[in-house]
Amino acid sequence: MEIEDLSAVYEIEVEAFKNTTWTMEAYTRELVMNKFAHYFVMELDGEIIGYTGIWLVVDQCQITTVAMSRKMRGKGYSHILIQHIKDFVKPQADVISLEVRVDNTAAMRLYEHNGFKYGGVRKNYYGEGLDAHVMWVNLND
Ligand SMILES: CC(C)(COP(=O)(O)OP(=O)(O)OC[C@H]1O[C@@H](n2cnc3c(N)ncnc32)[C@H](O)[C@@H]1OP(=O)(O)O)[C@@H](O)C(=O)NCCC(=O)NCCS
C-alpha cells in the first residue's frame, strides 16, 4: 500500500466498517511513520479491491485489518491476502494473532479456514458491549 492508494483504500474502509475509527490520517501515519506496520493492497485489472495490514514487532505479528470491496466478496480473494501475510511474516514470526468481532461470521470463517484457532474473548473490545474473539495461528504447525 502506497500513499496514492489511500483514497481507494478508504472507500473500501468506509464501506466495510460502518463506524470506522480509522481516518485517512491514521492510514498515512501507519504508512509513513510506523516502522512496524506493513500494509498490502490487492489489485484486479488495475483496481484496488481489498487490503490488509499487520504490525510485525520482532517475532510477534498482529493483523490490524482486512477488507474486501463488497462487490468482490465471496470469491476467495481474501484467502490470498491472508496467505500473503503468512508468507511475508514466516521468516520472522512464529505466530499471527488478531481480534475479530464475535458476530463477524464471514471474517471468522476466513480465519478458521486459514488455520486460525480461537484463543479467548476480549470483553467489550469494540465498546458498547461488543466482544472480540482473539484468534491465532502457529506458522510452524
Ligand atoms: C471478512 C472479509 C474480508 C471476507 O472477504 P471475502 O473476500 O468475501 O472472503 P472469501 O471469499 O475469501 O471467503 C472467506 C470464507 O468465508 C466464507 N464467507 C464469506 N462470507 C460469508 C458470510 N457472509 N457468512 C458465512 N461465511 C462467509 C466463505 O465461504 C469463505 O469460506 P471458504 O473458505 O469455505 O471458501 C469481507 O467479508 C469484508 O471485507 N468484510 C468487512 C470487513 C471485515 O469485517 N473485516 C474483518 C475484520 S476482523
XYZ file of C-alpha atoms and ligand atoms in Angstrom:
189
model
C 0.000 0.000 0.000
C 1.276 3.431 -1.014
C 0.058 6.906 -0.100
C -1.530 7.255 -3.550
C -3.626 4.135 -2.839
C -5.308 5.700 0.176
C -8.386 7.218 -1.480
C -9.313 3.820 -2.977
C -8.450 2.076 0.290
C -10.549 4.499 2.276
C -13.592 3.962 0.039
C -13.402 0.273 0.872
C -12.771 1.082 4.555
C -15.989 3.093 5.000
C -17.994 0.521 3.063
C -16.532 -2.343 5.128
C -16.559 -0.776 8.592
C -19.657 1.378 9.021
C -18.396 3.299 12.045
C -14.706 3.108 11.309
C -12.469 4.977 13.725
C -9.580 4.846 11.220
C -9.074 8.116 9.386
C -7.040 8.833 6.267
C -4.524 10.477 8.612
C -4.301 7.286 10.637
C -3.520 5.307 7.469
C -0.981 7.903 6.418
C 0.746 7.651 9.804
C 0.814 3.883 9.516
C 2.462 4.049 6.089
C 4.893 6.854 6.815
C 5.773 6.700 10.498
C 5.113 3.239 11.910
C 8.147 1.149 11.134
C 6.384 -1.954 12.495
C 3.443 -1.567 10.104
C 3.144 -3.319 6.733
C 0.121 -2.769 4.526
C -0.775 -4.504 1.273
C -3.394 -3.890 -1.396
C -4.873 -6.403 -3.792
C -5.462 -5.175 -7.321
C -7.580 -6.670 -10.049
C -7.277 -5.181 -13.529
C -5.523 -2.163 -12.018
C -8.276 -1.512 -9.460
C -7.752 -1.870 -5.725
C -10.297 -4.401 -4.481
C -9.012 -5.180 -0.989
C -6.277 -4.649 1.528
C -4.764 -5.935 4.715
C -2.269 -4.755 7.296
C -0.096 -6.055 10.063
C 2.145 -4.937 12.852
C 5.278 -7.038 12.953
C 7.336 -6.493 16.103
C 10.343 -8.781 16.498
C 8.680 -12.238 16.345
C 5.111 -11.080 17.076
C 2.651 -10.429 14.259
C -0.804 -8.964 14.614
C -3.243 -8.482 11.762
C -4.690 -4.994 12.156
C -7.178 -5.008 9.302
C -8.549 -6.978 6.361
C -11.229 -5.759 3.992
C -12.550 -6.643 0.566
C -14.751 -4.364 -1.519
C -18.329 -5.593 -1.280
C -18.691 -6.395 -4.967
C -15.617 -8.632 -4.823
C -16.546 -10.638 -1.727
C -17.302 -14.334 -1.722
C -14.786 -15.080 -4.465
C -11.969 -16.316 -2.245
C -9.764 -13.268 -2.780
C -9.355 -12.695 0.964
C -7.714 -16.089 1.285
C -4.969 -14.746 -0.970
C -4.487 -11.737 1.325
C -4.152 -13.955 4.404
C -1.799 -16.339 2.620
C 0.319 -13.361 1.588
C 0.582 -12.240 5.223
C 1.623 -15.731 6.274
C 4.316 -15.899 3.595
C 5.528 -12.375 4.405
C 5.951 -12.889 8.157
C 7.077 -16.522 8.224
C 10.813 -15.718 8.097
C 10.405 -13.565 11.215
C 7.352 -14.646 13.239
C 6.013 -17.959 14.510
C 2.527 -16.824 15.446
C -0.019 -14.435 13.945
C -2.863 -13.152 16.089
C -5.854 -10.895 15.571
C -9.119 -9.763 17.100
C -12.449 -10.276 15.373
C -15.939 -9.244 16.415
C -17.798 -12.233 17.798
C -20.657 -11.650 15.307
C -18.427 -11.336 12.205
C -19.155 -14.744 10.706
C -17.535 -14.081 7.333
C -14.254 -12.986 8.905
C -14.233 -15.868 11.409
C -14.761 -18.361 8.537
C -11.930 -16.739 6.610
C -9.533 -17.048 9.561
C -10.706 -20.554 10.562
C -10.165 -21.769 7.008
C -6.636 -20.386 7.161
C -5.772 -22.351 10.281
C -6.552 -19.767 12.953
C -7.747 -21.089 16.324
C -9.828 -19.378 18.978
C -7.731 -18.129 21.887
C -10.189 -16.375 24.166
C -12.616 -13.485 24.283
C -11.828 -9.834 24.955
C -14.880 -8.419 26.646
C -16.168 -5.098 25.314
C -13.163 -4.793 22.970
C -15.195 -2.736 20.493
C -17.169 -0.827 23.146
C -20.956 -0.848 23.556
C -20.718 -4.389 24.908
C -19.240 -5.809 21.691
C -16.727 -8.565 22.386
C -13.823 -9.816 20.275
C -12.518 -13.302 19.749
C -8.757 -13.488 19.853
C -7.604 -15.832 17.085
C -4.124 -17.088 16.357
C -2.256 -19.392 14.018
C 1.099 -21.053 14.568
C 3.035 -20.886 11.303
C 5.115 -23.925 12.214
C 2.115 -26.282 12.618
C -14.196 -10.623 6.014
C -13.984 -10.331 4.539
C -12.627 -9.675 4.340
C -14.034 -11.676 3.773
O -13.801 -11.365 2.421
P -14.202 -12.328 1.188
O -13.284 -11.988 0.067
O -15.639 -12.262 0.929
O -13.820 -13.716 1.775
P -13.612 -15.020 0.926
O -14.442 -15.015 -0.324
O -12.141 -15.236 0.767
O -14.255 -16.084 1.904
C -13.705 -16.441 3.110
C -14.524 -17.568 3.719
O -15.616 -17.002 4.456
C -16.852 -17.530 3.983
N -17.814 -16.457 3.995
C -17.757 -15.332 3.248
N -18.837 -14.557 3.537
C -19.555 -15.240 4.468
C -20.756 -14.961 5.187
N -21.427 -13.817 4.990
N -21.206 -15.884 6.094
C -20.504 -17.020 6.302
N -19.341 -17.335 5.665
C -18.892 -16.448 4.762
C -16.592 -18.008 2.592
O -17.460 -19.057 2.231
C -15.161 -18.472 2.678
O -15.110 -19.773 3.163
P -14.399 -20.931 2.303
O -13.006 -20.965 2.830
O -15.162 -22.143 2.635
O -14.482 -20.552 0.861
C -15.108 -9.428 3.940
O -16.342 -10.002 4.272
C -15.066 -7.995 4.439
O -14.373 -7.151 3.882
N -15.844 -7.709 5.496
C -15.896 -6.369 6.079
C -14.623 -6.032 6.811
C -14.331 -7.009 7.926
O -15.202 -7.415 8.687
N -13.035 -7.408 8.027
C -12.560 -8.316 9.035
C -12.202 -7.578 10.264
S -11.606 -8.699 11.530
